[in-house]
Structures are given as structure tokens and as C-alpha cells.
Amino acid sequence: MKKYIWHVIILLVAAVFAVFASIDFLAMHHDEPIADNPNLTEIRWLSDYSEGLAGTDLDTPIYVFDSGVPGGTFLVLGGTHPNESAGPVAAIALIENIEVTEGRVMIIPWTNRSGFSHTSPLDGMQDFFSIELDDGSTRTFRVGNRLSNPVDQWPDRTYYEGSSGRKLVGTESAEIRNINRMYFGNEKGVLTERACYGIYNLIKTENVDITMDMHEGSPEFLYLDCTMVNKHSDNSLAMSIASYMCLSMEFDDLTMRAEYSGVNSYGLSHRSLGDNTESMMTLMETYNPSMGPLHGKMDDDLIINGNEPNYYQAHLDGYVYFDVPEDGYPLVNRVARHILTIAYLAEGFSEYVPERCISFDTNLGTYEDMVEMGLGGILKSIN
Ligand SMILES: [Zn+2]
């Protein structure tokens, strides 16, 4: 017996670590609470549009705001990549404040809900960040990972061809868990692909007119403050609407450009949903220094205040094209930019396609108003 005593001790010590680790891991499976908005019409689930998602971590709620007045439908996707925090936070801010007066707005805050339940291993990521509200209460958000949790979909295959024709091989194998590589989706495919099919089928079933997929990119990325645009049946109309948005942003002193969806961007929302549905597809990226390899210590300050001196220096030295602000690019500015882009796209769309008018008030005012309020004023307290 004596010779096994060390084995028993080691097992007990391992069990103690396992208990604390599992508490930590399981906490990431709880969705952030969202404050009530009296203008909310109903909550649907993505499994209503893709049966195979029911009961899985990839099923996700769809917040529907129906004005009751005939018009078009705007679909907003947040959290396609959970670690791009401005996307899900902007979606939640809209859900808590929006008031739709013509047509419908549908908002998905956690498009890859499985991705919110884990972080990127060995990247020094943290799992949560917290924002103090004006009333003194605190809202906590998950950081998450750009891919579905391997607990939900495993193993990654060495070769996979998605419905778009994109072939996932070699270093791209893990992208089989990336919602934004697997469009337009497959009802019977791997779980991530079934979620893509849910979005595709939602767009078709609900006659969605225009979709925004909200993203952030690392400072090295060349498409920051840029909106990708695609509409298979009428590209020039889509670009006119996007240009209306860009011009409106520029009048607010906010840099924005629009580009046509890359011809080979197969599997990405703007390319493959634009090619296979009637919805005008848009995807916008904001600057997020916590995503790039040059970032220093990962903490709430980096995520919320977006200040990374390494990137400012890299920009000064000519290695980073993006005009990195000296004092950082806070999350609230990035959230405001997403919300404003959506508002101007709806305005532009309604201007060009008045018979499918989509009209709403974010109740958040201008860009300056949102920045002044801060996330502590934009987000509501949870009662
Ligand atoms: Zn992204």
C-alpha cells in the first residue's frame, strides 16, 4: 500500500486543479444577460431555420424587432468571431436600445455561440472583461474564440470542401470551425456549417433585404474601417447604398471605405451569402489591438481602452498601415462605429429601395453622443 501513496497524492492534487479549472471553463457556457427592451417583439432561435442545431451549443437566439409597419428586413450579426468584442457588444447595445418604426430588424448577438465558451489556447487570452455602468453596477462579457469549441465539433478534418467550394486543407483545417469560412452552409454538414445554413435559411425564409456581419481585425489587417459589399443580382445598387453610408460617415469625420467582396472569398458571409441569397451583404471591420501578435499584457485595459503602445510604435516605424491613434482606440468608439454604420446603411437602403423601407432609432444619438456616454451609459443595468 505504501508504495502507492504517492500515486494517490498526485491524483488528489490533480483533482483539486481539475475542479477549479472546470468551474472556470463551465462559467464560459453562460450567455451574458441582456437587459429588457419594451420594443422587442419576440426571440426566435437559429434552430427554427436549421433543425440540426436544436439542443447544441451552436443554437443561438435571434432578437426580432418588428414595427408592424410593412417594410424591409435588416439582419445584424454580432459575434461571428467572439474575440472581436465590438461585434457582440454593439449587437447587445442595439438590442437594449433600438426602436423600429418601419420594417423589421433582427439581431443575433452570439452568431457563433459555441465560440464564446472557450478561449484561444496558449495565446495568453483572458476569459472575461467587465464594464462599470453609470449606476455603479457591472456588466461582464466573455472574450471567446473565433472558432467553435472543439468540445462541440471535433476532430478537425485534414480535408474538407464546404458548400461554397472552399477547400480547407493544411493550415486552414481548423477553419472547419469558423462560421465565416463555411457559408452558405449545409443542413447536414458539421455543426458550424449547420449554423451557417441557419443564417442562409433565415435570410431566404424571412426575405432579409440587407445584412451586416460585424467584425474586428488585428492592426496589421488591411481592411480596417472598411465595409465589404456584395449583392449578386445588382452590385451597383449595393455599392450606391454602401457609398451613401461611407459619405455619411465621412460627414461625421469618420473614415470609411467600401469595397466589393473579393471574387475568391468563398465561404465568407459577404461572398457566399451574397451569391446565394437575395440579401445585400455587408461586413465591417474595426481596429482591435488585442488581436494582433504584437500586443503586450492582455487585460481589461487593453480590451476596453484599446491602447497598445507597441502598435503605435509599429505604425510610426512604418510597419502598420492603419493610422493607430496615440491614445488607443477604445471599445466604445468601435461599438459606436458599428452602430452608426448599420444606421446609415438602413438609411441608404431606404433611400434607394423606398418600397422596402427600414426605419429605426437606435436611441443612442450621434457618434459623439455614444463616445460621451461611454459603454457605462449605453448598456442598461440588469435587474
Ligand atoms: Zn472576424
PDB file of C-alpha atoms in Angstrom, residues 66-367:
ATOM      1  CA  ASP A  66     -40.960  44.124 -35.827  1.00  0.00           C
ATOM      2  CA  SER A  67     -42.509  47.594 -36.199  1.00  0.00           C
ATOM      3  CA  GLY A  68     -45.738  46.093 -37.538  1.00  0.00           C
ATOM      4  CA  VAL A  69     -45.425  48.603 -40.402  1.00  0.00           C
ATOM      5  CA  PRO A  70     -44.730  46.955 -43.781  1.00  0.00           C
ATOM      6  CA  GLY A  71     -41.165  47.381 -44.994  1.00  0.00           C
ATOM      7  CA  GLY A  72     -37.871  45.566 -45.391  1.00  0.00           C
ATOM      8  CA  THR A  73     -35.794  43.446 -43.013  1.00  0.00           C
ATOM      9  CA  PHE A  74     -32.296  44.188 -41.708  1.00  0.00           C
ATOM     10  CA  LEU A  75     -30.283  41.295 -40.193  1.00  0.00           C
ATOM     11  CA  VAL A  76     -27.427  42.187 -37.820  1.00  0.00           C
ATOM     12  CA  LEU A  77     -24.824  39.544 -36.981  1.00  0.00           C
ATOM     13  CA  GLY A  78     -22.668  40.062 -33.885  1.00  0.00           C
ATOM     14  CA  GLY A  79     -20.211  37.512 -32.507  1.00  0.00           C
ATOM     15  CA  THR A  80     -19.381  35.659 -35.714  1.00  0.00           C
ATOM     16  CA  HIS A  81     -15.908  35.864 -34.162  1.00  0.00           C
ATOM     17  CA  PRO A  82     -16.473  36.191 -30.402  1.00  0.00           C
ATOM     18  CA  ASN A  83     -12.995  37.593 -29.612  1.00  0.00           C
ATOM     19  CA  GLU A  84     -13.763  40.612 -31.836  1.00  0.00           C
ATOM     20  CA  SER A  85     -15.521  42.215 -28.865  1.00  0.00           C
ATOM     21  CA  ALA A  86     -17.002  45.284 -30.600  1.00  0.00           C
ATOM     22  CA  GLY A  87     -19.322  42.998 -32.638  1.00  0.00           C
ATOM     23  CA  PRO A  88     -21.204  41.243 -29.827  1.00  0.00           C
ATOM     24  CA  VAL A  89     -21.180  44.357 -27.588  1.00  0.00           C
ATOM     25  CA  ALA A  90     -22.618  46.510 -30.423  1.00  0.00           C
ATOM     26  CA  ALA A  91     -25.311  43.862 -31.037  1.00  0.00           C
ATOM     27  CA  ILE A  92     -26.242  43.791 -27.338  1.00  0.00           C
ATOM     28  CA  ALA A  93     -26.253  47.611 -27.153  1.00  0.00           C
ATOM     29  CA  LEU A  94     -28.651  47.713 -30.121  1.00  0.00           C
ATOM     30  CA  ILE A  95     -30.923  45.032 -28.621  1.00  0.00           C
ATOM     31  CA  GLU A  96     -31.194  47.037 -25.394  1.00  0.00           C
ATOM     32  CA  ASN A  97     -31.926  50.411 -27.045  1.00  0.00           C
ATOM     33  CA  ILE A  98     -33.411  50.108 -30.548  1.00  0.00           C
ATOM     34  CA  GLU A  99     -36.900  51.184 -31.568  1.00  0.00           C
ATOM     35  CA  VAL A 100     -38.007  50.117 -35.055  1.00  0.00           C
ATOM     36  CA  THR A 101     -40.679  52.227 -36.753  1.00  0.00           C
ATOM     37  CA  GLU A 102     -40.812  50.714 -40.271  1.00  0.00           C
ATOM     38  CA  GLY A 103     -39.975  47.166 -41.353  1.00  0.00           C
ATOM     39  CA  ARG A 104     -38.033  44.764 -39.137  1.00  0.00           C
ATOM     40  CA  VAL A 105     -34.606  44.441 -37.561  1.00  0.00           C
ATOM     41  CA  MET A 106     -33.306  41.031 -36.456  1.00  0.00           C
ATOM     42  CA  ILE A 107     -30.215  40.898 -34.264  1.00  0.00           C
ATOM     43  CA  ILE A 108     -28.069  37.870 -33.374  1.00  0.00           C
ATOM     44  CA  PRO A 109     -25.571  38.771 -30.610  1.00  0.00           C
ATOM     45  CA  TRP A 110     -23.759  35.409 -30.433  1.00  0.00           C
ATOM     46  CA  THR A 111     -23.658  34.138 -34.041  1.00  0.00           C
ATOM     47  CA  ASN A 112     -21.067  31.501 -33.109  1.00  0.00           C
ATOM     48  CA  ARG A 113     -22.420  30.793 -29.635  1.00  0.00           C
ATOM     49  CA  SER A 114     -20.068  27.846 -29.199  1.00  0.00           C
ATOM     50  CA  GLY A 115     -17.068  30.116 -29.806  1.00  0.00           C
ATOM     51  CA  PHE A 116     -17.968  32.145 -26.704  1.00  0.00           C
ATOM     52  CA  SER A 117     -17.461  29.080 -24.489  1.00  0.00           C
ATOM     53  CA  HIS A 118     -13.646  28.863 -24.817  1.00  0.00           C
ATOM     54  CA  THR A 119     -10.571  30.981 -25.475  1.00  0.00           C
ATOM     55  CA  SER A 120      -7.603  30.525 -27.774  1.00  0.00           C
ATOM     56  CA  PRO A 121      -5.192  28.132 -26.015  1.00  0.00           C
ATOM     57  CA  LEU A 122      -1.588  29.259 -25.353  1.00  0.00           C
ATOM     58  CA  ASP A 123      -2.329  32.811 -26.516  1.00  0.00           C
ATOM     59  CA  GLY A 124      -2.416  34.334 -23.019  1.00  0.00           C
ATOM     60  CA  MET A 125      -6.066  35.264 -23.577  1.00  0.00           C
ATOM     61  CA  GLN A 126      -8.302  36.166 -20.682  1.00  0.00           C
ATOM     62  CA  ASP A 127     -11.824  34.818 -20.496  1.00  0.00           C
ATOM     63  CA  PHE A 128     -13.896  37.842 -19.338  1.00  0.00           C
ATOM     64  CA  PHE A 129     -13.843  41.639 -19.207  1.00  0.00           C
ATOM     65  CA  SER A 130     -16.090  43.919 -17.150  1.00  0.00           C
ATOM     66  CA  ILE A 131     -17.632  47.350 -17.697  1.00  0.00           C
ATOM     67  CA  GLU A 132     -18.876  49.502 -14.856  1.00  0.00           C
ATOM     68  CA  LEU A 133     -22.208  51.170 -15.623  1.00  0.00           C
ATOM     69  CA  ASP A 134     -23.212  54.694 -14.627  1.00  0.00           C
ATOM     70  CA  ASP A 135     -25.432  53.343 -11.836  1.00  0.00           C
ATOM     71  CA  GLY A 136     -22.457  51.553 -10.281  1.00  0.00           C
ATOM     72  CA  SER A 137     -23.452  48.040 -11.410  1.00  0.00           C
ATOM     73  CA  THR A 138     -21.141  45.889 -13.528  1.00  0.00           C
ATOM     74  CA  ARG A 139     -21.682  44.090 -16.850  1.00  0.00           C
ATOM     75  CA  THR A 140     -19.336  41.224 -17.647  1.00  0.00           C
ATOM     76  CA  PHE A 141     -18.679  39.894 -21.163  1.00  0.00           C
ATOM     77  CA  ARG A 142     -16.851  36.837 -22.447  1.00  0.00           C
ATOM     78  CA  VAL A 143     -13.833  37.204 -24.747  1.00  0.00           C
ATOM     79  CA  GLY A 144     -14.251  33.871 -26.559  1.00  0.00           C
ATOM     80  CA  ASN A 145     -12.536  32.442 -29.620  1.00  0.00           C
ATOM     81  CA  ARG A 146     -13.030  32.921 -33.370  1.00  0.00           C
ATOM     82  CA  LEU A 147     -13.681  29.187 -33.838  1.00  0.00           C
ATOM     83  CA  SER A 148     -16.355  26.824 -32.480  1.00  0.00           C
ATOM     84  CA  ASN A 149     -15.333  24.970 -29.312  1.00  0.00           C
ATOM     85  CA  PRO A 150     -13.738  21.572 -30.181  1.00  0.00           C
ATOM     86  CA  VAL A 151     -15.939  20.145 -27.412  1.00  0.00           C
ATOM     87  CA  ASP A 152     -18.842  20.777 -29.814  1.00  0.00           C
ATOM     88  CA  GLN A 153     -17.155  19.845 -33.108  1.00  0.00           C
ATOM     89  CA  TRP A 154     -14.173  17.524 -33.279  1.00  0.00           C
ATOM     90  CA  PRO A 155     -11.863  16.458 -34.836  1.00  0.00           C
ATOM     91  CA  ASP A 156     -10.836  18.996 -37.492  1.00  0.00           C
ATOM     92  CA  ARG A 157     -10.590  17.075 -40.747  1.00  0.00           C
ATOM     93  CA  THR A 158      -7.436  17.082 -42.841  1.00  0.00           C
ATOM     94  CA  TYR A 159      -9.513  17.857 -45.931  1.00  0.00           C
ATOM     95  CA  TYR A 160     -12.968  19.392 -46.182  1.00  0.00           C
ATOM     96  CA  GLU A 161     -14.785  21.083 -49.004  1.00  0.00           C
ATOM     97  CA  GLY A 162     -17.529  23.481 -47.894  1.00  0.00           C
ATOM     98  CA  SER A 163     -20.723  24.275 -49.800  1.00  0.00           C
ATOM     99  CA  SER A 164     -19.002  27.326 -51.352  1.00  0.00           C
ATOM    100  CA  GLY A 165     -16.301  25.137 -52.904  1.00  0.00           C
ATOM    101  CA  ARG A 166     -13.650  26.406 -50.464  1.00  0.00           C
ATOM    102  CA  LYS A 167     -11.216  23.594 -49.732  1.00  0.00           C
ATOM    103  CA  LEU A 168      -9.956  23.502 -46.146  1.00  0.00           C
ATOM    104  CA  VAL A 169      -6.545  21.795 -46.064  1.00  0.00           C
ATOM    105  CA  GLY A 170      -3.225  22.211 -44.271  1.00  0.00           C
ATOM    106  CA  THR A 171      -3.083  25.301 -42.063  1.00  0.00           C
ATOM    107  CA  GLU A 172      -6.730  26.062 -42.896  1.00  0.00           C
ATOM    108  CA  SER A 173      -8.004  22.755 -41.425  1.00  0.00           C
ATOM    109  CA  ALA A 174      -9.156  24.384 -38.171  1.00  0.00           C
ATOM    110  CA  GLU A 175     -11.289  26.809 -40.209  1.00  0.00           C
ATOM    111  CA  ILE A 176     -13.849  23.997 -40.399  1.00  0.00           C
ATOM    112  CA  ARG A 177     -14.952  25.547 -37.062  1.00  0.00           C
ATOM    113  CA  ASN A 178     -15.063  29.112 -38.449  1.00  0.00           C
ATOM    114  CA  ILE A 179     -18.590  30.303 -39.287  1.00  0.00           C
ATOM    115  CA  ASN A 180     -17.105  32.867 -41.651  1.00  0.00           C
ATOM    116  CA  ARG A 181     -15.479  30.210 -43.856  1.00  0.00           C
ATOM    117  CA  MET A 182     -18.358  27.742 -44.081  1.00  0.00           C
ATOM    118  CA  TYR A 183     -21.143  29.742 -45.780  1.00  0.00           C
ATOM    119  CA  PHE A 184     -23.561  29.282 -47.376  1.00  0.00           C
ATOM    120  CA  GLY A 185     -23.797  26.244 -45.177  1.00  0.00           C
ATOM    121  CA  ASN A 186     -25.136  22.725 -45.180  1.00  0.00           C
ATOM    122  CA  GLU A 187     -28.123  21.468 -43.204  1.00  0.00           C
ATOM    123  CA  LYS A 188     -26.489  18.055 -42.783  1.00  0.00           C
ATOM    124  CA  GLY A 189     -22.851  19.171 -42.516  1.00  0.00           C
ATOM    125  CA  VAL A 190     -20.612  19.633 -39.473  1.00  0.00           C
ATOM    126  CA  LEU A 191     -22.191  21.666 -36.667  1.00  0.00           C
ATOM    127  CA  THR A 192     -20.587  25.004 -37.663  1.00  0.00           C
ATOM    128  CA  GLU A 193     -21.868  24.503 -41.208  1.00  0.00           C
ATOM    129  CA  ARG A 194     -25.376  23.849 -39.886  1.00  0.00           C
ATOM    130  CA  ALA A 195     -25.239  27.230 -38.123  1.00  0.00           C
ATOM    131  CA  CYS A 196     -24.227  28.800 -41.468  1.00  0.00           C
ATOM    132  CA  TYR A 197     -27.177  27.071 -43.107  1.00  0.00           C
ATOM    133  CA  GLY A 198     -29.427  28.506 -40.366  1.00  0.00           C
ATOM    134  CA  ILE A 199     -28.344  32.059 -41.299  1.00  0.00           C
ATOM    135  CA  TYR A 200     -28.740  31.273 -45.016  1.00  0.00           C
ATOM    136  CA  ASN A 201     -32.213  29.800 -44.490  1.00  0.00           C
ATOM    137  CA  LEU A 202     -33.226  32.683 -42.178  1.00  0.00           C
ATOM    138  CA  ILE A 203     -32.272  35.186 -44.902  1.00  0.00           C
ATOM    139  CA  LYS A 204     -34.275  33.242 -47.514  1.00  0.00           C
ATOM    140  CA  THR A 205     -37.316  32.494 -45.339  1.00  0.00           C
ATOM    141  CA  GLU A 206     -37.650  35.987 -43.878  1.00  0.00           C
ATOM    142  CA  ASN A 207     -36.758  37.824 -47.122  1.00  0.00           C
ATOM    143  CA  VAL A 208     -33.898  39.670 -45.436  1.00  0.00           C
ATOM    144  CA  ASP A 209     -33.011  42.691 -47.584  1.00  0.00           C
ATOM    145  CA  ILE A 210     -29.710  43.704 -46.051  1.00  0.00           C
ATOM    146  CA  THR A 211     -27.281  42.024 -43.633  1.00  0.00           C
ATOM    147  CA  MET A 212     -24.352  43.411 -41.620  1.00  0.00           C
ATOM    148  CA  ASP A 213     -21.744  40.990 -40.245  1.00  0.00           C
ATOM    149  CA  MET A 214     -19.753  42.890 -37.563  1.00  0.00           C
ATOM    150  CA  HIS A 215     -16.041  42.105 -37.207  1.00  0.00           C
ATOM    151  CA  GLU A 216     -12.782  43.443 -35.838  1.00  0.00           C
ATOM    152  CA  GLY A 217      -9.286  42.854 -37.153  1.00  0.00           C
ATOM    153  CA  SER A 218      -5.751  42.961 -35.803  1.00  0.00           C
ATOM    154  CA  PRO A 219      -3.864  46.234 -36.534  1.00  0.00           C
ATOM    155  CA  GLU A 220      -1.916  44.588 -39.400  1.00  0.00           C
ATOM    156  CA  PHE A 221      -5.118  43.800 -41.300  1.00  0.00           C
ATOM    157  CA  LEU A 222      -5.617  45.919 -44.443  1.00  0.00           C
ATOM    158  CA  TYR A 223      -9.409  46.133 -44.348  1.00  0.00           C
ATOM    159  CA  LEU A 224      -9.978  48.097 -41.115  1.00  0.00           C
ATOM    160  CA  ASP A 225     -12.658  50.815 -41.218  1.00  0.00           C
ATOM    161  CA  CYS A 226     -13.713  49.174 -44.451  1.00  0.00           C
ATOM    162  CA  THR A 227     -17.045  47.645 -45.443  1.00  0.00           C
ATOM    163  CA  MET A 228     -17.141  44.697 -47.821  1.00  0.00           C
ATOM    164  CA  VAL A 229     -20.207  44.688 -50.078  1.00  0.00           C
ATOM    165  CA  ASN A 230     -21.860  42.069 -52.245  1.00  0.00           C
ATOM    166  CA  LYS A 231     -25.183  41.647 -53.912  1.00  0.00           C
ATOM    167  CA  HIS A 232     -25.283  39.050 -56.623  1.00  0.00           C
ATOM    168  CA  SER A 233     -28.226  40.401 -58.566  1.00  0.00           C
ATOM    169  CA  ASP A 234     -27.320  44.092 -58.519  1.00  0.00           C
ATOM    170  CA  ASN A 235     -23.819  45.021 -57.421  1.00  0.00           C
ATOM    171  CA  SER A 236     -24.023  48.670 -58.453  1.00  0.00           C
ATOM    172  CA  LEU A 237     -27.131  49.300 -56.311  1.00  0.00           C
ATOM    173  CA  ALA A 238     -25.385  47.675 -53.331  1.00  0.00           C
ATOM    174  CA  MET A 239     -22.324  49.898 -53.847  1.00  0.00           C
ATOM    175  CA  SER A 240     -24.524  53.006 -54.132  1.00  0.00           C
ATOM    176  CA  ILE A 241     -26.131  52.183 -50.782  1.00  0.00           C
ATOM    177  CA  ALA A 242     -22.703  51.479 -49.217  1.00  0.00           C
ATOM    178  CA  SER A 243     -21.360  54.738 -50.678  1.00  0.00           C
ATOM    179  CA  TYR A 244     -24.262  56.639 -49.109  1.00  0.00           C
ATOM    180  CA  MET A 245     -23.174  55.127 -45.778  1.00  0.00           C
ATOM    181  CA  CYS A 246     -19.473  55.957 -46.334  1.00  0.00           C
ATOM    182  CA  LEU A 247     -20.254  59.555 -47.255  1.00  0.00           C
ATOM    183  CA  SER A 248     -22.491  59.957 -44.191  1.00  0.00           C
ATOM    184  CA  MET A 249     -19.677  58.577 -42.012  1.00  0.00           C
ATOM    185  CA  GLU A 250     -17.175  60.976 -43.602  1.00  0.00           C
ATOM    186  CA  PHE A 251     -19.519  63.904 -42.866  1.00  0.00           C
ATOM    187  CA  ASP A 252     -19.251  62.793 -39.223  1.00  0.00           C
ATOM    188  CA  ASP A 253     -15.424  62.866 -39.609  1.00  0.00           C
ATOM    189  CA  LEU A 254     -15.235  59.073 -39.551  1.00  0.00           C
ATOM    190  CA  THR A 255     -13.044  57.385 -42.144  1.00  0.00           C
ATOM    191  CA  MET A 256     -14.865  54.653 -44.026  1.00  0.00           C
ATOM    192  CA  ARG A 257     -14.478  52.997 -47.394  1.00  0.00           C
ATOM    193  CA  ALA A 258     -16.416  50.291 -49.190  1.00  0.00           C
ATOM    194  CA  GLU A 259     -15.034  47.517 -51.393  1.00  0.00           C
ATOM    195  CA  TYR A 260     -16.626  44.809 -53.461  1.00  0.00           C
ATOM    196  CA  SER A 261     -16.431  41.353 -51.943  1.00  0.00           C
ATOM    197  CA  GLY A 262     -13.277  39.542 -53.124  1.00  0.00           C
ATOM    198  CA  VAL A 263     -14.070  37.194 -56.009  1.00  0.00           C
ATOM    199  CA  ASN A 264     -12.267  34.317 -54.284  1.00  0.00           C
ATOM    200  CA  SER A 265     -13.529  34.968 -50.746  1.00  0.00           C
ATOM    201  CA  TYR A 266     -15.512  31.727 -50.846  1.00  0.00           C
ATOM    202  CA  GLY A 267     -17.185  30.686 -47.622  1.00  0.00           C
ATOM    203  CA  LEU A 268     -17.192  34.227 -46.189  1.00  0.00           C
ATOM    204  CA  SER A 269     -20.587  35.737 -45.385  1.00  0.00           C
ATOM    205  CA  HIS A 270     -20.399  38.654 -47.821  1.00  0.00           C
ATOM    206  CA  ARG A 271     -19.280  36.457 -50.728  1.00  0.00           C
ATOM    207  CA  SER A 272     -21.211  33.218 -50.297  1.00  0.00           C
ATOM    208  CA  LEU A 273     -24.443  34.555 -48.744  1.00  0.00           C
ATOM    209  CA  GLY A 274     -24.462  37.425 -51.254  1.00  0.00           C
ATOM    210  CA  ASP A 275     -24.002  34.962 -54.108  1.00  0.00           C
ATOM    211  CA  ASN A 276     -26.668  32.534 -52.905  1.00  0.00           C
ATOM    212  CA  THR A 277     -29.429  34.753 -51.463  1.00  0.00           C
ATOM    213  CA  GLU A 278     -31.151  37.998 -52.412  1.00  0.00           C
ATOM    214  CA  SER A 279     -29.809  39.872 -49.373  1.00  0.00           C
ATOM    215  CA  MET A 280     -27.333  42.725 -49.830  1.00  0.00           C
ATOM    216  CA  MET A 281     -24.377  41.520 -47.719  1.00  0.00           C
ATOM    217  CA  THR A 282     -22.047  43.813 -45.807  1.00  0.00           C
ATOM    218  CA  LEU A 283     -19.161  43.107 -43.416  1.00  0.00           C
ATOM    219  CA  MET A 284     -17.297  45.806 -41.494  1.00  0.00           C
ATOM    220  CA  GLU A 285     -14.044  45.589 -39.501  1.00  0.00           C
ATOM    221  CA  THR A 286     -12.770  47.843 -36.738  1.00  0.00           C
ATOM    222  CA  TYR A 287      -9.253  48.013 -35.254  1.00  0.00           C
ATOM    223  CA  ASN A 288      -8.648  45.717 -32.263  1.00  0.00           C
ATOM    224  CA  PRO A 289      -5.098  45.712 -30.859  1.00  0.00           C
ATOM    225  CA  SER A 290      -5.811  42.779 -28.507  1.00  0.00           C
ATOM    226  CA  MET A 291      -5.998  40.533 -31.583  1.00  0.00           C
ATOM    227  CA  GLY A 292      -2.560  41.149 -33.064  1.00  0.00           C
ATOM    228  CA  PRO A 293       0.666  39.293 -32.191  1.00  0.00           C
ATOM    229  CA  LEU A 294       2.429  42.487 -31.035  1.00  0.00           C
ATOM    230  CA  HIS A 295       0.114  43.178 -28.132  1.00  0.00           C
ATOM    231  CA  GLY A 296       1.503  43.268 -24.612  1.00  0.00           C
ATOM    232  CA  LYS A 297      -0.211  42.167 -21.431  1.00  0.00           C
ATOM    233  CA  MET A 298      -3.782  41.017 -22.012  1.00  0.00           C
ATOM    234  CA  ASP A 299      -6.139  42.680 -19.568  1.00  0.00           C
ATOM    235  CA  ASP A 300      -9.399  44.653 -19.331  1.00  0.00           C
ATOM    236  CA  ASP A 301      -7.497  47.841 -20.086  1.00  0.00           C
ATOM    237  CA  LEU A 302      -6.278  46.535 -23.467  1.00  0.00           C
ATOM    238  CA  ILE A 303      -9.720  45.204 -24.430  1.00  0.00           C
ATOM    239  CA  ILE A 304     -11.743  48.217 -23.233  1.00  0.00           C
ATOM    240  CA  ASN A 305      -9.343  51.121 -23.873  1.00  0.00           C
ATOM    241  CA  GLY A 306      -7.665  49.605 -26.951  1.00  0.00           C
ATOM    242  CA  ASN A 307      -4.338  51.187 -26.155  1.00  0.00           C
ATOM    243  CA  GLU A 308      -1.258  49.229 -27.209  1.00  0.00           C
ATOM    244  CA  PRO A 309       1.954  51.323 -27.433  1.00  0.00           C
ATOM    245  CA  ASN A 310       3.711  48.565 -29.426  1.00  0.00           C
ATOM    246  CA  TYR A 311       1.258  49.113 -32.274  1.00  0.00           C
ATOM    247  CA  TYR A 312       1.550  52.883 -32.106  1.00  0.00           C
ATOM    248  CA  GLN A 313       5.320  52.485 -32.435  1.00  0.00           C
ATOM    249  CA  ALA A 314       4.949  49.914 -35.235  1.00  0.00           C
ATOM    250  CA  HIS A 315       2.757  52.424 -37.076  1.00  0.00           C
ATOM    251  CA  LEU A 316       5.292  55.253 -36.555  1.00  0.00           C
ATOM    252  CA  ASP A 317       8.026  52.923 -37.845  1.00  0.00           C
ATOM    253  CA  GLY A 318       6.022  52.267 -40.995  1.00  0.00           C
ATOM    254  CA  TYR A 319       5.144  48.632 -40.320  1.00  0.00           C
ATOM    255  CA  VAL A 320       1.423  49.102 -39.643  1.00  0.00           C
ATOM    256  CA  TYR A 321      -0.571  50.862 -42.349  1.00  0.00           C
ATOM    257  CA  PHE A 322      -3.569  51.676 -40.110  1.00  0.00           C
ATOM    258  CA  ASP A 323      -3.408  55.137 -38.548  1.00  0.00           C
ATOM    259  CA  VAL A 324      -3.029  53.878 -34.945  1.00  0.00           C
ATOM    260  CA  PRO A 325      -4.157  56.616 -32.511  1.00  0.00           C
ATOM    261  CA  GLU A 326      -1.558  57.529 -29.898  1.00  0.00           C
ATOM    262  CA  ASP A 327      -4.042  57.166 -27.035  1.00  0.00           C
ATOM    263  CA  GLY A 328      -5.678  53.979 -28.236  1.00  0.00           C
ATOM    264  CA  TYR A 329      -8.953  53.164 -29.927  1.00  0.00           C
ATOM    265  CA  PRO A 330     -11.444  52.376 -27.139  1.00  0.00           C
ATOM    266  CA  LEU A 331     -14.130  49.719 -27.416  1.00  0.00           C
ATOM    267  CA  VAL A 332     -16.904  52.323 -27.145  1.00  0.00           C
ATOM    268  CA  ASN A 333     -15.612  54.111 -30.276  1.00  0.00           C
ATOM    269  CA  ARG A 334     -15.546  50.809 -32.168  1.00  0.00           C
ATOM    270  CA  VAL A 335     -19.048  49.884 -30.944  1.00  0.00           C
ATOM    271  CA  ALA A 336     -20.324  53.366 -31.941  1.00  0.00           C
ATOM    272  CA  ARG A 337     -18.757  52.961 -35.393  1.00  0.00           C
ATOM    273  CA  HIS A 338     -20.564  49.632 -35.932  1.00  0.00           C
ATOM    274  CA  ILE A 339     -23.905  51.013 -34.749  1.00  0.00           C
ATOM    275  CA  LEU A 340     -23.585  54.101 -36.923  1.00  0.00           C
ATOM    276  CA  THR A 341     -22.602  52.049 -39.995  1.00  0.00           C
ATOM    277  CA  ILE A 342     -25.762  49.964 -39.559  1.00  0.00           C
ATOM    278  CA  ALA A 343     -27.926  53.073 -39.095  1.00  0.00           C
ATOM    279  CA  TYR A 344     -26.509  54.752 -42.230  1.00  0.00           C
ATOM    280  CA  LEU A 345     -26.821  51.545 -44.281  1.00  0.00           C
ATOM    281  CA  ALA A 346     -30.517  51.325 -43.319  1.00  0.00           C
ATOM    282  CA  GLU A 347     -30.951  54.987 -44.273  1.00  0.00           C
ATOM    283  CA  GLY A 348     -29.181  54.498 -47.605  1.00  0.00           C
ATOM    284  CA  PHE A 349     -31.096  51.308 -48.335  1.00  0.00           C
ATOM    285  CA  SER A 350     -34.437  53.018 -47.622  1.00  0.00           C
ATOM    286  CA  GLU A 351     -33.428  55.938 -49.842  1.00  0.00           C
ATOM    287  CA  TYR A 352     -32.701  53.648 -52.815  1.00  0.00           C
ATOM    288  CA  VAL A 353     -35.390  50.991 -52.173  1.00  0.00           C
ATOM    289  CA  PRO A 354     -38.250  53.012 -50.603  1.00  0.00           C
ATOM    290  CA  GLU A 355     -40.815  50.245 -51.094  1.00  0.00           C
ATOM    291  CA  ARG A 356     -38.781  48.123 -48.610  1.00  0.00           C
ATOM    292  CA  CYS A 357     -38.079  50.953 -46.170  1.00  0.00           C
ATOM    293  CA  ILE A 358     -36.366  50.037 -42.875  1.00  0.00           C
ATOM    294  CA  SER A 359     -36.539  52.784 -40.283  1.00  0.00           C
ATOM    295  CA  PHE A 360     -35.378  52.762 -36.678  1.00  0.00           C
ATOM    296  CA  ASP A 361     -33.992  54.923 -33.909  1.00  0.00           C
ATOM    297  CA  THR A 362     -31.019  53.470 -32.048  1.00  0.00           C
ATOM    298  CA  ASN A 363     -31.873  55.877 -29.181  1.00  0.00           C
ATOM    299  CA  LEU A 364     -28.106  56.329 -28.862  1.00  0.00           C
ATOM    300  CA  GLY A 365     -27.694  59.578 -30.788  1.00  0.00           C
ATOM    301  CA  THR A 366     -24.619  60.509 -32.777  1.00  0.00           C
ATOM    302  CA  TYR A 367     -21.115  59.035 -32.681  1.00  0.00           C
TER     303      TYR A 367
END
